[in-house]
Amino acid sequence: MNRIFNFSAGPCTLPLPALEEAQAEFLDFQGTGMSVIEMSHRSKEYDAVHMEAMDLVRRLYGVPENYKIMFLGGGATLQFAMLPMNLMNKKSDGSGGSIDLTLTGAWAKKALADAKLFGTVNLTFDGSDSNFMTLPDPAGLPVTDGVDYVHLTSNETIGGVQWQEFPDTGDTPLVCDMSSDFVSRKVDVSKFAVIYAGAQKNAGPAGASIVIMRDDMIERCPTDLPAYLSYATHAPKDSMYNTPPVFTIYMIAKTLGWLEKQGGLDAAKKMADQRAELIYGAMNANSEFYSCPVDAKCRSNMNIVWRLPSEDLEKQFVAEALAEGMSGLKGHRSVGGCRASVYNAMPVDGAKALADFMGEFAKKNG
Ligand code: PMP
C-alpha cells in the first residue's frame, strides 16, 4: 500500500484508522452477516451508528441542548437554498424577507445567488473590490435593522481567507457556512443560530451536509414547503424522516470518533496551526519566489494558497510534487496558482514534506 499526502480540497484525505476500521468491518458489520450499507436504516445497529455520529458533533462542539443536529443530503449547496427558503420570513404582503451577507469569495457568492431568489440581500461586506483577498473587521461589521439573519462563510475554500473571530450580531441570528473548517477549532455554538457544513472535508466523505440549528429557527420554518426541504421535517425525526445517507453518516462517526481520540477541537486547532506555520513559513523563507495573495490577518489554516513567478513554474511545481508523493496542489481552476488543503486528517508530517519540497523547489528554480 502506498498512501500519498493528498492535499485535495474535498473530498479529501481521511484518517487512516477510520478507513481501516471501515475496511475491517465492511462485509460483516458487528456480526450481523451484512455490511452497514446493506442493512435497514431502521435497524438497531444502524440506529446506534447514526445517533453516535450526531452525538459526536454535539460532544466535540459542546452543542447546547436547544440545538438540533441534522444530516441532510444535497451537500452544502442544498443549504444555500434551504436556509433562505426556511428562514427568510415572508412578509404579510407575500414579498420576501431580507438578510445580510458578507461576500467573501466564491462560496459566499453561491449562497448569495440562492438567497436572492427569496428576498433582499444586503451586502454588509463586498470583497470583490479586493479580489476576495481580505475580510472585514468583525467588530465593525454592520447589521441591518430587522433582517432575518446574517450569513457568513467562515472559511473560503477557494480564496483561502478565514474568519479568525466572528462578529457579534446581537439578537440577529448568525448563520454560518463552516464547510471547510468544520470541527477544526473551538467555536461558541451559542453565538450562532445555524452552523452548516458539507461533510466531505473534516467530517467524512461526500454525501451529507451537517446542520446545527437552534430550536427557535426550526420553529420559524413555513408549513407550506415540500417535506424534504423543511428543517421542521428532519429535526424532530433525528434526520430519519427518509432514508439518510447511511454510508456517509457511518464514516462521519468513524472520522469524528478518531478526532475525539486525538483530543477533539483543541488538538485539531493545534495541528492546523502547526501545518499552517510550516507551509506559510516556507513561503516567507522564499518570499522572492512564492507569494501569498491573502491578507496576512485572515489567512486560512485549512486552504493555503500561493503563487509562483509564472504559470509554467506552477505547473512544474504541481507535477514534481506529485512525483514526490504529494497530490492535489493545483489551485482551483477559477483562480489558478497553487493550493494545499490541510484538513484535520493531514498529518503534520505531510505539511513538513510540502514545506521542505517548497524550499528545495525555490532553490532549484529561483
Ligand atoms: N461552502 C463551502 C465553503 C465549500 O467549500 C463547498 C464545497 N467545496 C460548498 C459550500 C459546497 O458544498 P457541497 O459540494 O457539499 O454542496
JSON list of C-alpha atoms in Angstrom, two decimals, residues 22-237:
[
{"chain": "A", "resi": 22, "resn": "ALA", "atom": "CA", "xyz": [-14.40, 0.60, 7.90]},
{"chain": "A", "resi": 23, "resn": "GLN", "atom": "CA", "xyz": [-12.44, -1.82, 5.74]},
{"chain": "A", "resi": 24, "resn": "ALA", "atom": "CA", "xyz": [-12.21, -4.42, 8.50]},
{"chain": "A", "resi": 25, "resn": "GLU", "atom": "CA", "xyz": [-15.94, -4.42, 9.20]},
{"chain": "A", "resi": 26, "resn": "PHE", "atom": "CA", "xyz": [-17.21, -3.68, 5.71]},
{"chain": "A", "resi": 27, "resn": "LEU", "atom": "CA", "xyz": [-18.51, -7.15, 4.83]},
{"chain": "A", "resi": 28, "resn": "ASP", "atom": "CA", "xyz": [-19.81, -8.16, 8.24]},
{"chain": "A", "resi": 29, "resn": "PHE", "atom": "CA", "xyz": [-20.84, -5.30, 10.49]},
{"chain": "A", "resi": 30, "resn": "GLN", "atom": "CA", "xyz": [-20.84, -6.30, 14.17]},
{"chain": "A", "resi": 31, "resn": "GLY", "atom": "CA", "xyz": [-21.61, -9.94, 13.42]},
{"chain": "A", "resi": 32, "resn": "THR", "atom": "CA", "xyz": [-24.81, -9.18, 11.50]},
{"chain": "A", "resi": 33, "resn": "GLY", "atom": "CA", "xyz": [-23.53, -11.00, 8.41]},
{"chain": "A", "resi": 34, "resn": "MET", "atom": "CA", "xyz": [-24.04, -7.90, 6.26]},
{"chain": "A", "resi": 35, "resn": "SER", "atom": "CA", "xyz": [-22.41, -4.60, 5.52]},
{"chain": "A", "resi": 36, "resn": "VAL", "atom": "CA", "xyz": [-23.57, -1.42, 7.24]},
{"chain": "A", "resi": 37, "resn": "ILE", "atom": "CA", "xyz": [-24.57, -0.19, 3.78]},
{"chain": "A", "resi": 38, "resn": "GLU", "atom": "CA", "xyz": [-26.80, -3.24, 3.24]},
{"chain": "A", "resi": 39, "resn": "MET", "atom": "CA", "xyz": [-28.87, -3.06, 6.38]},
{"chain": "A", "resi": 40, "resn": "SER", "atom": "CA", "xyz": [-32.10, -1.25, 7.08]},
{"chain": "A", "resi": 41, "resn": "HIS", "atom": "CA", "xyz": [-31.65, 2.28, 8.30]},
{"chain": "A", "resi": 42, "resn": "ARG", "atom": "CA", "xyz": [-34.27, 1.34, 10.92]},
{"chain": "A", "resi": 43, "resn": "SER", "atom": "CA", "xyz": [-32.15, -1.49, 12.33]},
{"chain": "A", "resi": 44, "resn": "LYS", "atom": "CA", "xyz": [-30.85, -1.11, 15.87]},
{"chain": "A", "resi": 45, "resn": "GLU", "atom": "CA", "xyz": [-27.25, -1.50, 14.64]},
{"chain": "A", "resi": 46, "resn": "TYR", "atom": "CA", "xyz": [-27.53, 1.39, 12.16]},
{"chain": "A", "resi": 47, "resn": "ASP", "atom": "CA", "xyz": [-29.50, 3.47, 14.63]},
{"chain": "A", "resi": 48, "resn": "ALA", "atom": "CA", "xyz": [-26.63, 3.27, 17.11]},
{"chain": "A", "resi": 49, "resn": "VAL", "atom": "CA", "xyz": [-24.17, 4.46, 14.43]},
{"chain": "A", "resi": 50, "resn": "HIS", "atom": "CA", "xyz": [-26.46, 7.32, 13.42]},
{"chain": "A", "resi": 51, "resn": "MET", "atom": "CA", "xyz": [-27.02, 8.55, 16.96]},
{"chain": "A", "resi": 52, "resn": "GLU", "atom": "CA", "xyz": [-23.31, 8.25, 17.79]},
{"chain": "A", "resi": 53, "resn": "ALA", "atom": "CA", "xyz": [-22.41, 10.38, 14.74]},
{"chain": "A", "resi": 54, "resn": "MET", "atom": "CA", "xyz": [-24.83, 13.05, 15.95]},
{"chain": "A", "resi": 55, "resn": "ASP", "atom": "CA", "xyz": [-23.61, 12.79, 19.49]},
{"chain": "A", "resi": 56, "resn": "LEU", "atom": "CA", "xyz": [-20.01, 13.20, 18.37]},
{"chain": "A", "resi": 57, "resn": "VAL", "atom": "CA", "xyz": [-20.89, 16.52, 16.73]},
{"chain": "A", "resi": 58, "resn": "ARG", "atom": "CA", "xyz": [-22.62, 17.53, 19.96]},
{"chain": "A", "resi": 59, "resn": "ARG", "atom": "CA", "xyz": [-19.72, 16.44, 22.18]},
{"chain": "A", "resi": 60, "resn": "LEU", "atom": "CA", "xyz": [-16.95, 17.92, 20.02]},
{"chain": "A", "resi": 61, "resn": "TYR", "atom": "CA", "xyz": [-18.55, 21.35, 19.78]},
{"chain": "A", "resi": 62, "resn": "GLY", "atom": "CA", "xyz": [-20.36, 21.26, 23.13]},
{"chain": "A", "resi": 63, "resn": "VAL", "atom": "CA", "xyz": [-23.60, 21.95, 21.26]},
{"chain": "A", "resi": 64, "resn": "PRO", "atom": "CA", "xyz": [-26.21, 23.25, 23.73]},
{"chain": "A", "resi": 65, "resn": "GLU", "atom": "CA", "xyz": [-29.42, 21.28, 24.32]},
{"chain": "A", "resi": 66, "resn": "ASN", "atom": "CA", "xyz": [-31.59, 23.82, 22.49]},
{"chain": "A", "resi": 67, "resn": "TYR", "atom": "CA", "xyz": [-29.96, 23.00, 19.15]},
{"chain": "A", "resi": 68, "resn": "LYS", "atom": "CA", "xyz": [-30.71, 20.09, 16.80]},
{"chain": "A", "resi": 69, "resn": "ILE", "atom": "CA", "xyz": [-28.15, 18.35, 14.67]},
{"chain": "A", "resi": 70, "resn": "MET", "atom": "CA", "xyz": [-29.21, 17.17, 11.22]},
{"chain": "A", "resi": 71, "resn": "PHE", "atom": "CA", "xyz": [-27.58, 15.13, 8.48]},
{"chain": "A", "resi": 72, "resn": "LEU", "atom": "CA", "xyz": [-29.11, 16.04, 5.15]},
{"chain": "A", "resi": 73, "resn": "GLY", "atom": "CA", "xyz": [-28.50, 15.02, 1.55]},
{"chain": "A", "resi": 74, "resn": "GLY", "atom": "CA", "xyz": [-27.67, 17.51, -1.18]},
{"chain": "A", "resi": 75, "resn": "GLY", "atom": "CA", "xyz": [-24.40, 18.87, 0.21]},
{"chain": "A", "resi": 76, "resn": "ALA", "atom": "CA", "xyz": [-23.84, 22.37, 1.50]},
{"chain": "A", "resi": 77, "resn": "THR", "atom": "CA", "xyz": [-25.17, 23.57, -1.85]},
{"chain": "A", "resi": 78, "resn": "LEU", "atom": "CA", "xyz": [-28.69, 22.49, -0.92]},
{"chain": "A", "resi": 79, "resn": "GLN", "atom": "CA", "xyz": [-28.32, 24.52, 2.28]},
{"chain": "A", "resi": 80, "resn": "PHE", "atom": "CA", "xyz": [-27.72, 27.64, 0.17]},
{"chain": "A", "resi": 81, "resn": "ALA", "atom": "CA", "xyz": [-31.36, 27.20, -0.91]},
{"chain": "A", "resi": 82, "resn": "MET", "atom": "CA", "xyz": [-32.95, 25.62, 2.17]},
{"chain": "A", "resi": 83, "resn": "LEU", "atom": "CA", "xyz": [-31.75, 28.33, 4.54]},
{"chain": "A", "resi": 84, "resn": "PRO", "atom": "CA", "xyz": [-33.45, 31.26, 2.81]},
{"chain": "A", "resi": 85, "resn": "MET", "atom": "CA", "xyz": [-36.42, 29.06, 1.89]},
{"chain": "A", "resi": 86, "resn": "ASN", "atom": "CA", "xyz": [-36.98, 28.30, 5.57]},
{"chain": "A", "resi": 87, "resn": "LEU", "atom": "CA", "xyz": [-35.63, 31.30, 7.41]},
{"chain": "A", "resi": 88, "resn": "MET", "atom": "CA", "xyz": [-36.22, 34.37, 5.25]},
{"chain": "A", "resi": 89, "resn": "ASN", "atom": "CA", "xyz": [-39.60, 35.25, 6.59]},
{"chain": "A", "resi": 90, "resn": "LYS", "atom": "CA", "xyz": [-42.20, 36.15, 4.01]},
{"chain": "A", "resi": 91, "resn": "LYS", "atom": "CA", "xyz": [-43.97, 39.42, 4.79]},
{"chain": "A", "resi": 92, "resn": "SER", "atom": "CA", "xyz": [-47.75, 39.67, 5.07]},
{"chain": "A", "resi": 93, "resn": "ASP", "atom": "CA", "xyz": [-47.97, 41.10, 1.52]},
{"chain": "A", "resi": 94, "resn": "GLY", "atom": "CA", "xyz": [-46.26, 37.93, 0.20]},
{"chain": "A", "resi": 95, "resn": "SER", "atom": "CA", "xyz": [-42.95, 39.63, -0.54]},
{"chain": "A", "resi": 96, "resn": "GLY", "atom": "CA", "xyz": [-39.71, 38.04, 0.62]},
{"chain": "A", "resi": 97, "resn": "GLY", "atom": "CA", "xyz": [-37.70, 38.68, 3.76]},
{"chain": "A", "resi": 98, "resn": "SER", "atom": "CA", "xyz": [-34.22, 40.13, 3.97]},
{"chain": "A", "resi": 99, "resn": "ILE", "atom": "CA", "xyz": [-30.79, 39.09, 5.15]},
{"chain": "A", "resi": 100, "resn": "ASP", "atom": "CA", "xyz": [-27.28, 40.50, 5.47]},
{"chain": "A", "resi": 101, "resn": "LEU", "atom": "CA", "xyz": [-24.47, 38.60, 3.79]},
{"chain": "A", "resi": 102, "resn": "THR", "atom": "CA", "xyz": [-20.71, 39.05, 3.70]},
{"chain": "A", "resi": 103, "resn": "LEU", "atom": "CA", "xyz": [-19.47, 38.46, 0.16]},
{"chain": "A", "resi": 104, "resn": "THR", "atom": "CA", "xyz": [-16.10, 36.96, 0.94]},
{"chain": "A", "resi": 105, "resn": "GLY", "atom": "CA", "xyz": [-15.44, 34.66, -2.01]},
{"chain": "A", "resi": 106, "resn": "ALA", "atom": "CA", "xyz": [-16.73, 32.05, -4.42]},
{"chain": "A", "resi": 107, "resn": "TRP", "atom": "CA", "xyz": [-18.82, 30.16, -1.83]},
{"chain": "A", "resi": 108, "resn": "ALA", "atom": "CA", "xyz": [-20.46, 33.22, -0.32]},
{"chain": "A", "resi": 109, "resn": "LYS", "atom": "CA", "xyz": [-21.30, 34.20, -3.90]},
{"chain": "A", "resi": 110, "resn": "LYS", "atom": "CA", "xyz": [-23.23, 30.95, -4.36]},
{"chain": "A", "resi": 111, "resn": "ALA", "atom": "CA", "xyz": [-25.05, 31.46, -1.06]},
{"chain": "A", "resi": 112, "resn": "LEU", "atom": "CA", "xyz": [-25.91, 34.98, -2.25]},
{"chain": "A", "resi": 113, "resn": "ALA", "atom": "CA", "xyz": [-27.28, 33.83, -5.60]},
{"chain": "A", "resi": 114, "resn": "ASP", "atom": "CA", "xyz": [-29.74, 31.41, -3.98]},
{"chain": "A", "resi": 115, "resn": "ALA", "atom": "CA", "xyz": [-30.76, 33.78, -1.18]},
{"chain": "A", "resi": 116, "resn": "LYS", "atom": "CA", "xyz": [-31.62, 36.46, -3.74]},
{"chain": "A", "resi": 117, "resn": "LEU", "atom": "CA", "xyz": [-34.33, 34.18, -5.10]},
{"chain": "A", "resi": 118, "resn": "PHE", "atom": "CA", "xyz": [-36.18, 34.51, -1.80]},
{"chain": "A", "resi": 119, "resn": "GLY", "atom": "CA", "xyz": [-35.88, 38.17, -0.89]},
{"chain": "A", "resi": 120, "resn": "THR", "atom": "CA", "xyz": [-33.49, 41.06, -0.35]},
{"chain": "A", "resi": 121, "resn": "VAL", "atom": "CA", "xyz": [-29.82, 40.51, 0.40]},
{"chain": "A", "resi": 122, "resn": "ASN", "atom": "CA", "xyz": [-27.78, 43.38, 1.82]},
{"chain": "A", "resi": 123, "resn": "LEU", "atom": "CA", "xyz": [-24.06, 43.03, 1.30]},
{"chain": "A", "resi": 124, "resn": "THR", "atom": "CA", "xyz": [-22.53, 44.32, 4.53]},
{"chain": "A", "resi": 125, "resn": "PHE", "atom": "CA", "xyz": [-19.14, 43.45, 3.10]},
{"chain": "A", "resi": 126, "resn": "ASP", "atom": "CA", "xyz": [-18.20, 43.14, -0.56]},
{"chain": "A", "resi": 127, "resn": "GLY", "atom": "CA", "xyz": [-14.76, 41.58, -1.03]},
{"chain": "A", "resi": 128, "resn": "SER", "atom": "CA", "xyz": [-14.97, 41.60, -4.81]},
{"chain": "A", "resi": 129, "resn": "ASP", "atom": "CA", "xyz": [-13.29, 45.05, -4.71]},
{"chain": "A", "resi": 130, "resn": "SER", "atom": "CA", "xyz": [-10.16, 43.41, -3.27]},
{"chain": "A", "resi": 131, "resn": "ASN", "atom": "CA", "xyz": [-10.39, 40.20, -5.31]},
{"chain": "A", "resi": 132, "resn": "PHE", "atom": "CA", "xyz": [-11.64, 38.42, -2.16]},
{"chain": "A", "resi": 133, "resn": "MET", "atom": "CA", "xyz": [-8.21, 38.55, -0.53]},
{"chain": "A", "resi": 134, "resn": "THR", "atom": "CA", "xyz": [-9.31, 40.09, 2.75]},
{"chain": "A", "resi": 135, "resn": "LEU", "atom": "CA", "xyz": [-12.12, 40.04, 5.33]},
{"chain": "A", "resi": 136, "resn": "PRO", "atom": "CA", "xyz": [-13.78, 42.83, 7.27]},
{"chain": "A", "resi": 137, "resn": "ASP", "atom": "CA", "xyz": [-13.03, 43.61, 10.90]},
{"chain": "A", "resi": 138, "resn": "PRO", "atom": "CA", "xyz": [-15.68, 41.55, 12.71]},
{"chain": "A", "resi": 139, "resn": "ALA", "atom": "CA", "xyz": [-16.07, 44.20, 15.41]},
{"chain": "A", "resi": 140, "resn": "GLY", "atom": "CA", "xyz": [-17.05, 46.79, 12.80]},
{"chain": "A", "resi": 141, "resn": "LEU", "atom": "CA", "xyz": [-19.45, 44.70, 10.73]},
{"chain": "A", "resi": 142, "resn": "PRO", "atom": "CA", "xyz": [-22.78, 46.50, 10.47]},
{"chain": "A", "resi": 143, "resn": "VAL", "atom": "CA", "xyz": [-26.05, 44.62, 10.98]},
{"chain": "A", "resi": 144, "resn": "THR", "atom": "CA", "xyz": [-29.08, 45.96, 9.14]},
{"chain": "A", "resi": 145, "resn": "ASP", "atom": "CA", "xyz": [-32.13, 46.54, 11.34]},
{"chain": "A", "resi": 146, "resn": "GLY", "atom": "CA", "xyz": [-34.84, 43.92, 11.03]},
{"chain": "A", "resi": 147, "resn": "VAL", "atom": "CA", "xyz": [-33.03, 41.36, 8.83]},
{"chain": "A", "resi": 148, "resn": "ASP", "atom": "CA", "xyz": [-33.97, 37.72, 9.26]},
{"chain": "A", "resi": 149, "resn": "TYR", "atom": "CA", "xyz": [-30.35, 36.65, 9.69]},
{"chain": "A", "resi": 150, "resn": "VAL", "atom": "CA", "xyz": [-26.73, 37.42, 8.87]},
{"chain": "A", "resi": 151, "resn": "HIS", "atom": "CA", "xyz": [-24.87, 34.93, 6.65]},
{"chain": "A", "resi": 152, "resn": "LEU", "atom": "CA", "xyz": [-21.11, 34.34, 6.83]},
{"chain": "A", "resi": 153, "resn": "THR", "atom": "CA", "xyz": [-18.72, 31.85, 5.24]},
{"chain": "A", "resi": 154, "resn": "SER", "atom": "CA", "xyz": [-16.17, 31.03, 7.94]},
{"chain": "A", "resi": 155, "resn": "ASN", "atom": "CA", "xyz": [-13.52, 29.78, 5.50]},
{"chain": "A", "resi": 156, "resn": "GLU", "atom": "CA", "xyz": [-13.40, 30.38, 1.76]},
{"chain": "A", "resi": 157, "resn": "THR", "atom": "CA", "xyz": [-12.09, 27.10, 0.35]},
{"chain": "A", "resi": 158, "resn": "ILE", "atom": "CA", "xyz": [-11.01, 28.58, -2.99]},
{"chain": "A", "resi": 159, "resn": "GLY", "atom": "CA", "xyz": [-9.72, 32.01, -1.94]},
{"chain": "A", "resi": 160, "resn": "GLY", "atom": "CA", "xyz": [-8.05, 30.89, 1.30]},
{"chain": "A", "resi": 161, "resn": "VAL", "atom": "CA", "xyz": [-9.46, 33.53, 3.67]},
{"chain": "A", "resi": 162, "resn": "GLN", "atom": "CA", "xyz": [-10.74, 32.51, 7.10]},
{"chain": "A", "resi": 163, "resn": "TRP", "atom": "CA", "xyz": [-12.50, 34.49, 9.82]},
{"chain": "A", "resi": 164, "resn": "GLN", "atom": "CA", "xyz": [-10.31, 34.42, 12.92]},
{"chain": "A", "resi": 165, "resn": "GLU", "atom": "CA", "xyz": [-13.06, 35.94, 15.08]},
{"chain": "A", "resi": 166, "resn": "PHE", "atom": "CA", "xyz": [-16.76, 36.13, 14.41]},
{"chain": "A", "resi": 167, "resn": "PRO", "atom": "CA", "xyz": [-18.90, 39.25, 14.64]},
{"chain": "A", "resi": 168, "resn": "ASP", "atom": "CA", "xyz": [-21.37, 39.65, 17.47]},
{"chain": "A", "resi": 169, "resn": "THR", "atom": "CA", "xyz": [-24.71, 40.13, 15.72]},
{"chain": "A", "resi": 170, "resn": "GLY", "atom": "CA", "xyz": [-26.69, 40.62, 18.94]},
{"chain": "A", "resi": 171, "resn": "ASP", "atom": "CA", "xyz": [-30.28, 39.41, 18.65]},
{"chain": "A", "resi": 172, "resn": "THR", "atom": "CA", "xyz": [-29.99, 38.94, 14.88]},
{"chain": "A", "resi": 173, "resn": "PRO", "atom": "CA", "xyz": [-29.44, 35.25, 14.11]},
{"chain": "A", "resi": 174, "resn": "LEU", "atom": "CA", "xyz": [-26.00, 34.40, 12.76]},
{"chain": "A", "resi": 175, "resn": "VAL", "atom": "CA", "xyz": [-25.88, 31.66, 10.10]},
{"chain": "A", "resi": 176, "resn": "CYS", "atom": "CA", "xyz": [-22.51, 30.31, 9.09]},
{"chain": "A", "resi": 177, "resn": "ASP", "atom": "CA", "xyz": [-21.24, 28.06, 6.31]},
{"chain": "A", "resi": 178, "resn": "MET", "atom": "CA", "xyz": [-18.38, 26.18, 8.00]},
{"chain": "A", "resi": 179, "resn": "SER", "atom": "CA", "xyz": [-17.95, 23.63, 5.22]},
{"chain": "A", "resi": 180, "resn": "SER", "atom": "CA", "xyz": [-14.19, 23.87, 5.00]},
{"chain": "A", "resi": 181, "resn": "ASP", "atom": "CA", "xyz": [-13.26, 24.49, 8.63]},
{"chain": "A", "resi": 182, "resn": "PHE", "atom": "CA", "xyz": [-15.90, 22.43, 10.42]},
{"chain": "A", "resi": 183, "resn": "VAL", "atom": "CA", "xyz": [-14.55, 20.80, 13.62]},
{"chain": "A", "resi": 184, "resn": "SER", "atom": "CA", "xyz": [-11.13, 22.38, 13.07]},
{"chain": "A", "resi": 185, "resn": "ARG", "atom": "CA", "xyz": [-11.29, 24.72, 16.09]},
{"chain": "A", "resi": 186, "resn": "LYS", "atom": "CA", "xyz": [-13.49, 25.52, 19.04]},
{"chain": "A", "resi": 187, "resn": "VAL", "atom": "CA", "xyz": [-16.40, 27.84, 18.37]},
{"chain": "A", "resi": 188, "resn": "ASP", "atom": "CA", "xyz": [-19.02, 29.04, 20.79]},
{"chain": "A", "resi": 189, "resn": "VAL", "atom": "CA", "xyz": [-22.07, 27.47, 19.16]},
{"chain": "A", "resi": 190, "resn": "SER", "atom": "CA", "xyz": [-24.42, 29.58, 21.28]},
{"chain": "A", "resi": 191, "resn": "LYS", "atom": "CA", "xyz": [-23.32, 32.66, 19.27]},
{"chain": "A", "resi": 192, "resn": "PHE", "atom": "CA", "xyz": [-24.76, 31.08, 16.10]},
{"chain": "A", "resi": 193, "resn": "ALA", "atom": "CA", "xyz": [-28.34, 30.32, 15.13]},
{"chain": "A", "resi": 194, "resn": "VAL", "atom": "CA", "xyz": [-27.20, 27.90, 12.41]},
{"chain": "A", "resi": 195, "resn": "ILE", "atom": "CA", "xyz": [-23.90, 26.26, 11.53]},
{"chain": "A", "resi": 196, "resn": "TYR", "atom": "CA", "xyz": [-23.77, 24.12, 8.42]},
{"chain": "A", "resi": 197, "resn": "ALA", "atom": "CA", "xyz": [-21.12, 22.22, 6.51]},
{"chain": "A", "resi": 198, "resn": "GLY", "atom": "CA", "xyz": [-20.71, 19.72, 3.71]},
{"chain": "A", "resi": 199, "resn": "ALA", "atom": "CA", "xyz": [-19.24, 16.59, 5.30]},
{"chain": "A", "resi": 200, "resn": "GLN", "atom": "CA", "xyz": [-16.51, 15.92, 2.77]},
{"chain": "A", "resi": 201, "resn": "LYS", "atom": "CA", "xyz": [-13.60, 17.82, 4.29]},
{"chain": "A", "resi": 202, "resn": "ASN", "atom": "CA", "xyz": [-13.05, 17.48, 8.02]},
{"chain": "A", "resi": 203, "resn": "ALA", "atom": "CA", "xyz": [-16.00, 15.27, 8.83]},
{"chain": "A", "resi": 204, "resn": "GLY", "atom": "CA", "xyz": [-16.04, 12.37, 6.38]},
{"chain": "A", "resi": 205, "resn": "PRO", "atom": "CA", "xyz": [-16.80, 11.54, 2.76]},
{"chain": "A", "resi": 206, "resn": "ALA", "atom": "CA", "xyz": [-19.22, 13.36, 0.45]},
{"chain": "A", "resi": 207, "resn": "GLY", "atom": "CA", "xyz": [-22.94, 12.68, 0.58]},
{"chain": "A", "resi": 208, "resn": "ALA", "atom": "CA", "xyz": [-24.30, 14.68, 3.51]},
{"chain": "A", "resi": 209, "resn": "SER", "atom": "CA", "xyz": [-24.34, 18.11, 4.98]},
{"chain": "A", "resi": 210, "resn": "ILE", "atom": "CA", "xyz": [-24.31, 18.61, 8.72]},
{"chain": "A", "resi": 211, "resn": "VAL", "atom": "CA", "xyz": [-26.63, 21.28, 10.10]},
{"chain": "A", "resi": 212, "resn": "ILE", "atom": "CA", "xyz": [-26.61, 22.52, 13.69]},
{"chain": "A", "resi": 213, "resn": "MET", "atom": "CA", "xyz": [-29.74, 24.62, 14.20]},
{"chain": "A", "resi": 214, "resn": "ARG", "atom": "CA", "xyz": [-31.22, 26.43, 17.19]},
{"chain": "A", "resi": 215, "resn": "ASP", "atom": "CA", "xyz": [-34.75, 25.34, 18.06]},
{"chain": "A", "resi": 216, "resn": "ASP", "atom": "CA", "xyz": [-36.33, 28.77, 17.50]},
{"chain": "A", "resi": 217, "resn": "MET", "atom": "CA", "xyz": [-35.05, 28.70, 13.90]},
{"chain": "A", "resi": 218, "resn": "ILE", "atom": "CA", "xyz": [-36.77, 25.37, 13.33]},
{"chain": "A", "resi": 219, "resn": "GLU", "atom": "CA", "xyz": [-39.99, 26.84, 14.72]},
{"chain": "A", "resi": 220, "resn": "ARG", "atom": "CA", "xyz": [-39.78, 29.55, 12.07]},
{"chain": "A", "resi": 221, "resn": "CYS", "atom": "CA", "xyz": [-39.96, 27.14, 9.12]},
{"chain": "A", "resi": 222, "resn": "PRO", "atom": "CA", "xyz": [-43.05, 27.75, 6.98]},
{"chain": "A", "resi": 223, "resn": "THR", "atom": "CA", "xyz": [-45.57, 24.95, 6.77]},
{"chain": "A", "resi": 224, "resn": "ASP", "atom": "CA", "xyz": [-46.06, 25.12, 3.00]},
{"chain": "A", "resi": 225, "resn": "LEU", "atom": "CA", "xyz": [-42.72, 23.65, 1.94]},
{"chain": "A", "resi": 226, "resn": "PRO", "atom": "CA", "xyz": [-42.18, 20.25, 0.33]},
{"chain": "A", "resi": 227, "resn": "ALA", "atom": "CA", "xyz": [-41.34, 17.79, 3.12]},
{"chain": "A", "resi": 228, "resn": "TYR", "atom": "CA", "xyz": [-37.68, 17.22, 2.36]},
{"chain": "A", "resi": 229, "resn": "LEU", "atom": "CA", "xyz": [-36.97, 20.94, 2.03]},
{"chain": "A", "resi": 230, "resn": "SER", "atom": "CA", "xyz": [-38.19, 21.83, 5.51]},
{"chain": "A", "resi": 231, "resn": "TYR", "atom": "CA", "xyz": [-35.95, 21.60, 8.58]},
{"chain": "A", "resi": 232, "resn": "ALA", "atom": "CA", "xyz": [-39.13, 21.06, 10.57]},
{"chain": "A", "resi": 233, "resn": "THR", "atom": "CA", "xyz": [-39.44, 17.67, 8.84]},
{"chain": "A", "resi": 234, "resn": "HIS", "atom": "CA", "xyz": [-35.94, 16.45, 9.63]},
{"chain": "A", "resi": 235, "resn": "ALA", "atom": "CA", "xyz": [-35.18, 17.86, 13.07]},
{"chain": "A", "resi": 236, "resn": "PRO", "atom": "CA", "xyz": [-37.82, 16.06, 15.15]},
{"chain": "A", "resi": 237, "resn": "LYS", "atom": "CA", "xyz": [-37.06, 12.77, 13.38]}
]
